Amino acid sequence: MSKSLIIAEKPSVAQDIVRALTPQSGKFEKYDEYFENEHYVVSSAVGHLVEIKAPEEFDVKRGKWSFNNLPVIPPHFDLNPIDKSKGRLNALVKLIRRKDVTSLINACDAGREGELIFRLIIQYAGTAKAAITKPVSRLWLQSMTPQAIRDGFDKLRSDKQMLPLADAARCRSEADWLVGINGTRAMTAFNSRDGGFFLTTVGRVQTPTLSIVVEREEKIRKHVYRDYWEVRGSFDAVAGQYEGKWFDPKFKKGEDAEARADRLWNKADADAIAAAVQGQPASVSEESKPTTSSCGGLYDLTTLQREANSRFGFSAKTTLSLAQALYEKHKVLTYPRTDSRFLPEDYLAVAKQTAEMIASEDLPGPLRELAAHAKTAIKNGYIKPTKKVFDNAKVSDHFAIIPTLQAPKSLTEIEAKLYDLVVKRFLAVFFPPAEFQVTTRISTVKAQINGDSKEFNFQTNGKVLVKPGWLAVYGKEVQEDDANLVAVAPGELVATESVDVKALQTKPPARYTEATLLSAMEGAGKLIDDDELREAMAEKGLGTPATRAATIEGLLTEKYMLREGRELIPTAKAFQLMTLLRGLDVQELTRPELTGDWEFKLAEMEKGRLERDAFMAEIAAMTEKVVQKAKSYDRDTIPGDYATLKTPCPKCAGIVKENYRRFTCTGKDGASEGCGFSIGKIPGGRSFELHEVEKFLADKKIGPLEGFRSKAGWPFTAELALVYDEEISNWKLEFDFGEDAKKAEGDGEPVDFGGQESLGACPKCQGHVYEHGSNYVCEHAVGAAVTCDFKSGKIILQQPIETGQMRKLLAEGKTELLENFVSNKTRRKFKAFLAYDKKEGKVMFEFEPRAAKVPAAKKAAAKKATAKS
C-alpha cells in the first residue's frame, strides 16, 4: 500500500501529529525514528540537519584567512550533513527513498526556515543523477491543538503554492553565506595583516544592527552636557496648594534640538523670574477636555519581545523560547514566529470561543483573575468585527499571537507571565477605549522685572481617569480626583507661595535595550513607537521577527556588545569594525536601510513578485565590492573618530593617541611623532577597551583577561605586561602567561604568601590555597620544595572563577553552577559545577544530572570531565 511520509521539524511535533491523526487514520506503531500506520509514516528533523557549502572547487579551507581565495561566489551550493544530526538525517533519507512512500508532506514550522529545512533534506536525499521527484504537499499550522492539526490536513497546500517561499528561503540562506563567508574572511584578513588572528565577523543583518547600536553610543559619547534651569512655583488656592512650571508661550522649535519652552539657559534669568513672582498674586485660566486612549493591537513576535523586555527584563531569545514552548509543548498559544498583528476575518467565532474558555476554565494562580474580564467582554458583546483586529489584508502566512482554545495546566512562573501578557492583550483589544478628563491650567503672574511690567506663565497639567475601558484588564480603576490638581473657583486669585529654581543638565540619548533595539530593527534603524508607521515599515525591517533574537544573541556572543542590566553597550571591537567599514566605504554593510530593502525584496519574492536570480545577482555584486575594497586599501591607517588617552606615555609623559591599529605617543604637544612608544590595539586578536588601555599604561600590567585568540583561532586567557626593552630603549607589550609564577615553581625561588588570606585547605595535602599569578595554588605546589601539585585556573574556558567560588569548592567539594564556560570545540556556552575529584586528584567539570528516563535505582551519576585551565 502506498503511504505519505510526513516530516515535522521536531520530534515533539511529530508526536502531536500522530495523536491528532490516530482517531481518523488508525493506530500508529512506534519505531526508533518514526511512527507508521496504514496511511502515513511520520518522522521529524531536529531543526537543521544539513548546511550549505560551496562546491569543492570553491572551497575556502586553505588560506581562508587571507585574500588569496576571495571573493568566493560559487555558481551553486552543495550540502553538508551537520555532524551531530547525521543519524537522524540518514534515517530520514531511508524513509524518503522507501518505495512504498509515494508522496511527501512538509510539516515543518510554518515559515521561511521551516520551508528551508524540508527543502534541503529532500535535496540531500536525492543524488546528482536522481533527484527526489515524489509529489510534495504542505501542512501549514497556526496552532498545535489536535483539531487545528486535523483542520490543517484538510487544507494541505500544493508544492507550487510554496515555491516562492522556498526561493526566498534559499536566497536568505545563500545570501547570508556569501556575505558572512566573504565579509568575515576579508575583514579578518585585513585586521590580521600585522600577524596574529583577529576574528572579525560580519553579517547581512548582524552588522547593520550593530551599526545602529554603535551610532547611538557615539551620540552618547559626543554629547556635551549643557546646564539649564527650570522655575517651579507653588500656588495657594482656597481649596489647597498646587504646583506649576514656568514656560514661554512664544517658544517655537528652532535649530537647537535641546531647547524647550520651559528651559532657561541662564541662571540669572531664572533667578530674576523667581524673585519677581515670589509672593505675587496669580490669575488662573484652565481648559478641560475629554480624551480617549485605545489599546494597542494584538501581538506579533517583535512587539511581544519588546513588551516582555520592558516589563520583565526578558531577553528577545528568552521570550521566543517561552512563546515556542507555550505553542509547541503546552499548546496554549498560536504560532509565535509571526509578523502580523491581525486575525482573519472569519476568526470571530474562534475569538468568542477563546474568551469563553478564559471565562470558564479554572486557570492556575494569578491567571484566574482574567476570567472576570473575559466574562465582561462576553456579557457586553465587546468581541465583534473590527478592522483593528480582523483584517484579511493584514494577515500574512500567519496571524497574531493569541491564546488557543486549550487551557494551560502546568506552566512555570515565567511561562505564566508571558501567557498572561498575551491573554491580557487579547482581551483588552476588544474593550472600549479608556476615557480621561485632561485639564491644562495656566497661572499668570504680573510682576516687575528690571523696571518693566511683564507676565509670567506657569503651567499645571492634570489627568483624571473617568472610565477605565481596556485599562481595567490591567488593573486600572476609576480615579475620583487628581491629588495634584486642586479646584480653583472661577475668578479666584491664587498666591505664589514659593518659587524654586532647579538646576538641571541636558541628557544624551538613552542606550538601547533589547526592547528599543527590536523596535529599531523593525523600522530599519528608525525607532518607531507609532503602531501604524511601524506596520508600514515592518516589511523593510532588519531580519524577521523569528531571527531578530538570534541576531542580538550573536552580537553578544561575538563580544560586539555587552549587557549591563537592560542596556546594550557596544565594545571596542564593535567600534573597530564600524571604523573599518566606514573607512573602506562599504555602505552596504553599515546602513540598516539598505539591508532593510533586501529583507523587503525577500518578502516580495515570497509573494511571487521578484525573481530569485535578480536578488542573488545583487548580493553577489555587493559581496565582490566588499572584498575588493578591503583588498585594495593599502594605507596603514583608516580614517576615524579616534580617542586621546588620559594616561600619559610611560616613556616621555607625552600624549598618547589612538589610530586604527595602535595607541601611539604624539609628544607633549600631541602633534609630533613623539618618543616612538606604541602598542597594538588588538593584541592576540582581542580589542583593548579604552579604560583597559589607560589602566594598562598606568599600572604596567593588566589581567588575566579572556578572549585572546591564537594564530589558529583558539581562545586563550592571559595577563599583559608593559616591559622596558633595553635594545629599543622603549616600553613594549608582552603576554605574561605566569612566567614569574612558573619560575617560582619546582626548585625556583621561595614564594611569600604572608600578605594573603588563605582561601581554604588544599584537598590533596591540607596545606593552604592562595591566589598566585593566573591560578589558585597550594602553598606546597610552588617555591623551592614542591610536595603537592594542586592548581586550578582563575579563568577556565572563558569563565572567571571568583575567589568565593574557590572557597566554596575547597570547603564543600564543588562550586555553585557556573553558566559561562565556552567550549573550545563548539564555541558554545555551557553550564557546569567545578568539583574536586579525589580519584583523579584534580578539579573536574560536573554537569547537572538529566531527568532520568529509567527507574530511580538505575539513574546514572553526573558526568565528569577534566576542567582544563
PDB file of N, CA and C in Angstrom, residues 578-652:
ATOM      1  N   MET A 578      33.182  49.140  12.858  1.00  0.00           N
ATOM      2  CA  MET A 578      32.473  50.243  12.195  1.00  0.00           C
ATOM      3  C   MET A 578      33.452  51.237  11.585  1.00  0.00           C
ATOM      4  N   THR A 579      34.542  51.500  12.307  1.00  0.00           N
ATOM      5  CA  THR A 579      35.570  52.396  11.761  1.00  0.00           C
ATOM      6  C   THR A 579      36.140  51.833  10.467  1.00  0.00           C
ATOM      7  N   LEU A 580      36.412  50.530  10.461  1.00  0.00           N
ATOM      8  CA  LEU A 580      36.965  49.878   9.270  1.00  0.00           C
ATOM      9  C   LEU A 580      35.981  49.942   8.101  1.00  0.00           C
ATOM     10  N   LEU A 581      34.732  49.565   8.330  1.00  0.00           N
ATOM     11  CA  LEU A 581      33.745  49.527   7.242  1.00  0.00           C
ATOM     12  C   LEU A 581      33.465  50.920   6.695  1.00  0.00           C
ATOM     13  N   ARG A 582      33.424  51.903   7.591  1.00  0.00           N
ATOM     14  CA  ARG A 582      33.219  53.280   7.113  1.00  0.00           C
ATOM     15  C   ARG A 582      34.441  53.760   6.338  1.00  0.00           C
ATOM     16  N   GLY A 583      35.628  53.418   6.858  1.00  0.00           N
ATOM     17  CA  GLY A 583      36.861  53.820   6.172  1.00  0.00           C
ATOM     18  C   GLY A 583      36.978  53.202   4.793  1.00  0.00           C
ATOM     19  N   LEU A 584      36.513  51.964   4.666  1.00  0.00           N
ATOM     20  CA  LEU A 584      36.547  51.283   3.364  1.00  0.00           C
ATOM     21  C   LEU A 584      35.389  51.711   2.465  1.00  0.00           C
ATOM     22  N   ASP A 585      34.465  52.513   3.034  1.00  0.00           N
ATOM     23  CA  ASP A 585      33.268  52.970   2.304  1.00  0.00           C
ATOM     24  C   ASP A 585      32.414  51.796   1.825  1.00  0.00           C
ATOM     25  N   VAL A 586      32.207  50.854   2.737  1.00  0.00           N
ATOM     26  CA  VAL A 586      31.345  49.713   2.426  1.00  0.00           C
ATOM     27  C   VAL A 586      29.975  49.988   3.044  1.00  0.00           C
ATOM     28  N   GLN A 587      29.215  50.858   2.415  1.00  0.00           N
ATOM     29  CA  GLN A 587      27.946  51.303   2.983  1.00  0.00           C
ATOM     30  C   GLN A 587      26.924  50.179   3.107  1.00  0.00           C
ATOM     31  N   GLU A 588      27.022  49.221   2.188  1.00  0.00           N
ATOM     32  CA  GLU A 588      26.015  48.150   2.189  1.00  0.00           C
ATOM     33  C   GLU A 588      25.970  47.392   3.505  1.00  0.00           C
ATOM     34  N   LEU A 589      27.097  47.311   4.194  1.00  0.00           N
ATOM     35  CA  LEU A 589      27.137  46.552   5.444  1.00  0.00           C
ATOM     36  C   LEU A 589      26.905  47.414   6.680  1.00  0.00           C
ATOM     37  N   THR A 590      26.800  48.727   6.499  1.00  0.00           N
ATOM     38  CA  THR A 590      26.640  49.585   7.671  1.00  0.00           C
ATOM     39  C   THR A 590      25.298  50.301   7.709  1.00  0.00           C
ATOM     40  N   ARG A 591      24.624  50.414   6.593  1.00  0.00           N
ATOM     41  CA  ARG A 591      23.368  51.176   6.574  1.00  0.00           C
ATOM     42  C   ARG A 591      22.172  50.253   6.725  1.00  0.00           C
ATOM     43  N   PRO A 592      21.458  50.361   7.825  1.00  0.00           N
ATOM     44  CA  PRO A 592      20.303  49.489   8.052  1.00  0.00           C
ATOM     45  C   PRO A 592      19.245  49.588   6.960  1.00  0.00           C
ATOM     46  N   GLU A 593      19.101  50.777   6.366  1.00  0.00           N
ATOM     47  CA  GLU A 593      18.050  50.944   5.345  1.00  0.00           C
ATOM     48  C   GLU A 593      18.286  50.040   4.141  1.00  0.00           C
ATOM     49  N   LEU A 594      19.567  49.876   3.759  1.00  0.00           N
ATOM     50  CA  LEU A 594      19.870  49.042   2.593  1.00  0.00           C
ATOM     51  C   LEU A 594      19.541  47.579   2.866  1.00  0.00           C
ATOM     52  N   THR A 595      19.936  47.107   4.057  1.00  0.00           N
ATOM     53  CA  THR A 595      19.637  45.721   4.404  1.00  0.00           C
ATOM     54  C   THR A 595      18.144  45.531   4.590  1.00  0.00           C
ATOM     55  N   GLY A 596      17.477  46.571   5.111  1.00  0.00           N
ATOM     56  CA  GLY A 596      16.021  46.517   5.219  1.00  0.00           C
ATOM     57  C   GLY A 596      15.378  46.353   3.852  1.00  0.00           C
ATOM     58  N   ASP A 597      15.968  47.008   2.839  1.00  0.00           N
ATOM     59  CA  ASP A 597      15.447  46.853   1.473  1.00  0.00           C
ATOM     60  C   ASP A 597      15.617  45.420   0.969  1.00  0.00           C
ATOM     61  N   TRP A 598      16.736  44.772   1.330  1.00  0.00           N
ATOM     62  CA  TRP A 598      16.921  43.373   0.922  1.00  0.00           C
ATOM     63  C   TRP A 598      15.856  42.490   1.570  1.00  0.00           C
ATOM     64  N   GLU A 599      15.559  42.764   2.851  1.00  0.00           N
ATOM     65  CA  GLU A 599      14.540  41.976   3.540  1.00  0.00           C
ATOM     66  C   GLU A 599      13.185  42.176   2.859  1.00  0.00           C
ATOM     67  N   PHE A 600      12.937  43.415   2.424  1.00  0.00           N
ATOM     68  CA  PHE A 600      11.698  43.710   1.698  1.00  0.00           C
ATOM     69  C   PHE A 600      11.647  42.918   0.392  1.00  0.00           C
ATOM     70  N   LYS A 601      12.797  42.814  -0.281  1.00  0.00           N
ATOM     71  CA  LYS A 601      12.829  42.069  -1.543  1.00  0.00           C
ATOM     72  C   LYS A 601      12.590  40.581  -1.318  1.00  0.00           C
ATOM     73  N   LEU A 602      13.100  40.046  -0.208  1.00  0.00           N
ATOM     74  CA  LEU A 602      12.806  38.642   0.118  1.00  0.00           C
ATOM     75  C   LEU A 602      11.311  38.452   0.360  1.00  0.00           C
ATOM     76  N   ALA A 603      10.693  39.433   1.028  1.00  0.00           N
ATOM     77  CA  ALA A 603       9.245  39.359   1.256  1.00  0.00           C
ATOM     78  C   ALA A 603       8.496  39.424  -0.077  1.00  0.00           C
ATOM     79  N   GLU A 604       8.984  40.251  -0.990  1.00  0.00           N
ATOM     80  CA  GLU A 604       8.372  40.331  -2.320  1.00  0.00           C
ATOM     81  C   GLU A 604       8.519  39.005  -3.064  1.00  0.00           C
ATOM     82  N   MET A 605       9.680  38.357  -2.892  1.00  0.00           N
ATOM     83  CA  MET A 605       9.904  37.057  -3.519  1.00  0.00           C
ATOM     84  C   MET A 605       8.914  36.021  -2.976  1.00  0.00           C
ATOM     85  N   GLU A 606       8.671  36.060  -1.660  1.00  0.00           N
ATOM     86  CA  GLU A 606       7.706  35.140  -1.057  1.00  0.00           C
ATOM     87  C   GLU A 606       6.323  35.293  -1.696  1.00  0.00           C
ATOM     88  N   LYS A 607       6.031  36.521  -2.147  1.00  0.00           N
ATOM     89  CA  LYS A 607       4.717  36.787  -2.764  1.00  0.00           C
ATOM     90  C   LYS A 607       4.745  36.576  -4.272  1.00  0.00           C
ATOM     91  N   GLY A 608       5.887  36.099  -4.805  1.00  0.00           N
ATOM     92  CA  GLY A 608       5.977  35.818  -6.232  1.00  0.00           C
ATOM     93  C   GLY A 608       6.201  37.040  -7.094  1.00  0.00           C
ATOM     94  N   ARG A 609       6.673  38.148  -6.497  1.00  0.00           N
ATOM     95  CA  ARG A 609       6.821  39.398  -7.249  1.00  0.00           C
ATOM     96  C   ARG A 609       8.258  39.698  -7.645  1.00  0.00           C
ATOM     97  N   LEU A 610       9.213  38.847  -7.237  1.00  0.00           N
ATOM     98  CA  LEU A 610      10.623  39.088  -7.554  1.00  0.00           C
ATOM     99  C   LEU A 610      11.298  37.760  -7.865  1.00  0.00           C
ATOM    100  N   GLU A 611      12.150  37.763  -8.892  1.00  0.00           N
ATOM    101  CA  GLU A 611      12.849  36.540  -9.288  1.00  0.00           C
ATOM    102  C   GLU A 611      14.070  36.301  -8.392  1.00  0.00           C
ATOM    103  N   ARG A 612      14.297  35.041  -8.095  1.00  0.00           N
ATOM    104  CA  ARG A 612      15.427  34.636  -7.243  1.00  0.00           C
ATOM    105  C   ARG A 612      16.768  35.079  -7.834  1.00  0.00           C
ATOM    106  N   ASP A 613      16.950  34.905  -9.148  1.00  0.00           N
ATOM    107  CA  ASP A 613      18.235  35.223  -9.788  1.00  0.00           C
ATOM    108  C   ASP A 613      18.584  36.702  -9.659  1.00  0.00           C
ATOM    109  N   ALA A 614      17.575  37.565  -9.758  1.00  0.00           N
ATOM    110  CA  ALA A 614      17.827  39.012  -9.679  1.00  0.00           C
ATOM    111  C   ALA A 614      18.341  39.390  -8.292  1.00  0.00           C
ATOM    112  N   PHE A 615      17.748  38.819  -7.260  1.00  0.00           N
ATOM    113  CA  PHE A 615      18.176  39.126  -5.890  1.00  0.00           C
ATOM    114  C   PHE A 615      19.597  38.630  -5.646  1.00  0.00           C
ATOM    115  N   MET A 616      19.894  37.391  -6.055  1.00  0.00           N
ATOM    116  CA  MET A 616      21.213  36.819  -5.802  1.00  0.00           C
ATOM    117  C   MET A 616      22.303  37.557  -6.576  1.00  0.00           C
ATOM    118  N   ALA A 617      21.973  38.066  -7.757  1.00  0.00           N
ATOM    119  CA  ALA A 617      22.951  38.844  -8.529  1.00  0.00           C
ATOM    120  C   ALA A 617      23.322  40.120  -7.770  1.00  0.00           C
ATOM    121  N   GLU A 618      22.338  40.728  -7.125  1.00  0.00           N
ATOM    122  CA  GLU A 618      22.595  41.944  -6.348  1.00  0.00           C
ATOM    123  C   GLU A 618      23.485  41.636  -5.137  1.00  0.00           C
ATOM    124  N   ILE A 619      23.216  40.512  -4.471  1.00  0.00           N
ATOM    125  CA  ILE A 619      24.023  40.114  -3.314  1.00  0.00           C
ATOM    126  C   ILE A 619      25.458  39.799  -3.745  1.00  0.00           C
ATOM    127  N   ALA A 620      25.607  39.101  -4.884  1.00  0.00           N
ATOM    128  CA  ALA A 620      26.949  38.754  -5.378  1.00  0.00           C
ATOM    129  C   ALA A 620      27.752  40.010  -5.704  1.00  0.00           C
ATOM    130  N   ALA A 621      27.089  40.997  -6.321  1.00  0.00           N
ATOM    131  CA  ALA A 621      27.774  42.235  -6.676  1.00  0.00           C
ATOM    132  C   ALA A 621      28.230  42.980  -5.419  1.00  0.00           C
ATOM    133  N   MET A 622      27.371  42.987  -4.407  1.00  0.00           N
ATOM    134  CA  MET A 622      27.729  43.650  -3.152  1.00  0.00           C
ATOM    135  C   MET A 622      28.902  42.935  -2.479  1.00  0.00           C
ATOM    136  N   THR A 623      28.886  41.604  -2.508  1.00  0.00           N
ATOM    137  CA  THR A 623      29.962  40.821  -1.900  1.00  0.00           C
ATOM    138  C   THR A 623      31.302  41.115  -2.580  1.00  0.00           C
ATOM    139  N   GLU A 624      31.291  41.150  -3.910  1.00  0.00           N
ATOM    140  CA  GLU A 624      32.519  41.450  -4.653  1.00  0.00           C
ATOM    141  C   GLU A 624      33.062  42.828  -4.276  1.00  0.00           C
ATOM    142  N   LYS A 625      32.161  43.788  -4.111  1.00  0.00           N
ATOM    143  CA  LYS A 625      32.581  45.147  -3.771  1.00  0.00           C
ATOM    144  C   LYS A 625      33.244  45.183  -2.395  1.00  0.00           C
ATOM    145  N   VAL A 626      32.638  44.483  -1.413  1.00  0.00           N
ATOM    146  CA  VAL A 626      33.177  44.468  -0.057  1.00  0.00           C
ATOM    147  C   VAL A 626      34.597  43.915  -0.056  1.00  0.00           C
ATOM    148  N   VAL A 627      34.798  42.778  -0.741  1.00  0.00           N
ATOM    149  CA  VAL A 627      36.122  42.149  -0.760  1.00  0.00           C
ATOM    150  C   VAL A 627      37.120  43.025  -1.495  1.00  0.00           C
ATOM    151  N   GLN A 628      36.705  43.597  -2.633  1.00  0.00           N
ATOM    152  CA  GLN A 628      37.617  44.413  -3.433  1.00  0.00           C
ATOM    153  C   GLN A 628      38.078  45.647  -2.670  1.00  0.00           C
ATOM    154  N   LYS A 629      37.161  46.265  -1.917  1.00  0.00           N
ATOM    155  CA  LYS A 629      37.522  47.446  -1.129  1.00  0.00           C
ATOM    156  C   LYS A 629      38.580  47.085  -0.086  1.00  0.00           C
ATOM    157  N   ALA A 630      38.364  45.947   0.596  1.00  0.00           N
ATOM    158  CA  ALA A 630      39.323  45.527   1.632  1.00  0.00           C
ATOM    159  C   ALA A 630      40.674  45.173   1.024  1.00  0.00           C
ATOM    160  N   LYS A 631      40.659  44.531  -0.158  1.00  0.00           N
ATOM    161  CA  LYS A 631      41.909  44.143  -0.820  1.00  0.00           C
ATOM    162  C   LYS A 631      42.718  45.362  -1.255  1.00  0.00           C
ATOM    163  N   SER A 632      42.027  46.366  -1.773  1.00  0.00           N
ATOM    164  CA  SER A 632      42.730  47.479  -2.418  1.00  0.00           C
ATOM    165  C   SER A 632      43.150  48.570  -1.445  1.00  0.00           C
ATOM    166  N   TYR A 633      42.670  48.512  -0.216  1.00  0.00           N
ATOM    167  CA  TYR A 633      43.006  49.574   0.741  1.00  0.00           C
ATOM    168  C   TYR A 633      44.366  49.267   1.346  1.00  0.00           C
ATOM    169  N   ASP A 634      45.400  49.980   0.895  1.00  0.00           N
ATOM    170  CA  ASP A 634      46.750  49.626   1.304  1.00  0.00           C
ATOM    171  C   ASP A 634      47.377  50.631   2.268  1.00  0.00           C
ATOM    172  N   ARG A 635      46.631  51.665   2.676  1.00  0.00           N
ATOM    173  CA  ARG A 635      47.206  52.622   3.618  1.00  0.00           C
ATOM    174  C   ARG A 635      47.260  52.022   5.019  1.00  0.00           C
ATOM    175  N   ASP A 636      48.172  52.503   5.826  1.00  0.00           N
ATOM    176  CA  ASP A 636      48.357  51.967   7.169  1.00  0.00           C
ATOM    177  C   ASP A 636      47.231  52.359   8.108  1.00  0.00           C
ATOM    178  N   THR A 637      46.624  53.489   7.841  1.00  0.00           N
ATOM    179  CA  THR A 637      45.583  53.953   8.760  1.00  0.00           C
ATOM    180  C   THR A 637      44.249  54.080   8.042  1.00  0.00           C
ATOM    181  N   ILE A 638      43.215  53.933   8.825  1.00  0.00           N
ATOM    182  CA  ILE A 638      41.845  54.100   8.333  1.00  0.00           C
ATOM    183  C   ILE A 638      41.308  55.357   8.995  1.00  0.00           C
ATOM    184  N   PRO A 639      40.665  56.258   8.237  1.00  0.00           N
ATOM    185  CA  PRO A 639      40.133  57.466   8.873  1.00  0.00           C
ATOM    186  C   PRO A 639      39.061  57.109   9.893  1.00  0.00           C
ATOM    187  N   GLY A 640      39.004  57.872  10.979  1.00  0.00           N
ATOM    188  CA  GLY A 640      38.004  57.586  12.002  1.00  0.00           C
ATOM    189  C   GLY A 640      38.029  58.618  13.109  1.00  0.00           C
ATOM    190  N   ASP A 641      37.083  58.501  14.009  1.00  0.00           N
ATOM    191  CA  ASP A 641      36.972  59.400  15.154  1.00  0.00           C
ATOM    192  C   ASP A 641      37.682  58.731  16.331  1.00  0.00           C
ATOM    193  N   TYR A 642      38.947  59.072  16.548  1.00  0.00           N
ATOM    194  CA  TYR A 642      39.780  58.346  17.498  1.00  0.00           C
ATOM    195  C   TYR A 642      39.945  59.096  18.822  1.00  0.00           C
ATOM    196  N   ALA A 643      40.259  58.334  19.857  1.00  0.00           N
ATOM    197  CA  ALA A 643      40.344  58.885  21.210  1.00  0.00           C
ATOM    198  C   ALA A 643      41.753  59.380  21.539  1.00  0.00           C
ATOM    199  N   THR A 644      41.811  60.285  22.490  1.00  0.00           N
ATOM    200  CA  THR A 644      43.071  60.694  23.116  1.00  0.00           C
ATOM    201  C   THR A 644      43.045  60.159  24.544  1.00  0.00           C
ATOM    202  N   LEU A 645      44.066  59.403  24.914  1.00  0.00           N
ATOM    203  CA  LEU A 645      44.075  58.773  26.237  1.00  0.00           C
ATOM    204  C   LEU A 645      44.367  59.791  27.338  1.00  0.00           C
ATOM    205  N   LYS A 646      43.790  59.531  28.512  1.00  0.00           N
ATOM    206  CA  LYS A 646      44.048  60.395  29.677  1.00  0.00           C
ATOM    207  C   LYS A 646      45.394  60.051  30.308  1.00  0.00           C
ATOM    208  N   THR A 647      45.802  58.784  30.207  1.00  0.00           N
ATOM    209  CA  THR A 647      47.071  58.349  30.807  1.00  0.00           C
ATOM    210  C   THR A 647      48.233  58.767  29.906  1.00  0.00           C
ATOM    211  N   PRO A 648      49.283  59.352  30.459  1.00  0.00           N
ATOM    212  CA  PRO A 648      50.403  59.813  29.627  1.00  0.00           C
ATOM    213  C   PRO A 648      51.279  58.659  29.143  1.00  0.00           C
ATOM    214  N   CYS A 649      52.128  58.938  28.183  1.00  0.00           N
ATOM    215  CA  CYS A 649      53.093  57.976  27.654  1.00  0.00           C
ATOM    216  C   CYS A 649      54.012  57.510  28.787  1.00  0.00           C
ATOM    217  N   PRO A 650      54.242  56.193  28.917  1.00  0.00           N
ATOM    218  CA  PRO A 650      55.084  55.706  30.009  1.00  0.00           C
ATOM    219  C   PRO A 650      56.549  56.094  29.864  1.00  0.00           C
ATOM    220  N   LYS A 651      56.974  56.471  28.660  1.00  0.00           N
ATOM    221  CA  LYS A 651      58.392  56.824  28.483  1.00  0.00           C
ATOM    222  C   LYS A 651      58.649  58.312  28.646  1.00  0.00           C
ATOM    223  N   CYS A 652      57.830  59.149  27.948  1.00  0.00           N
ATOM    224  CA  CYS A 652      58.146  60.582  27.934  1.00  0.00           C
ATOM    225  C   CYS A 652      57.052  61.447  28.526  1.00  0.00           C
TER     226      CYS A 652
END
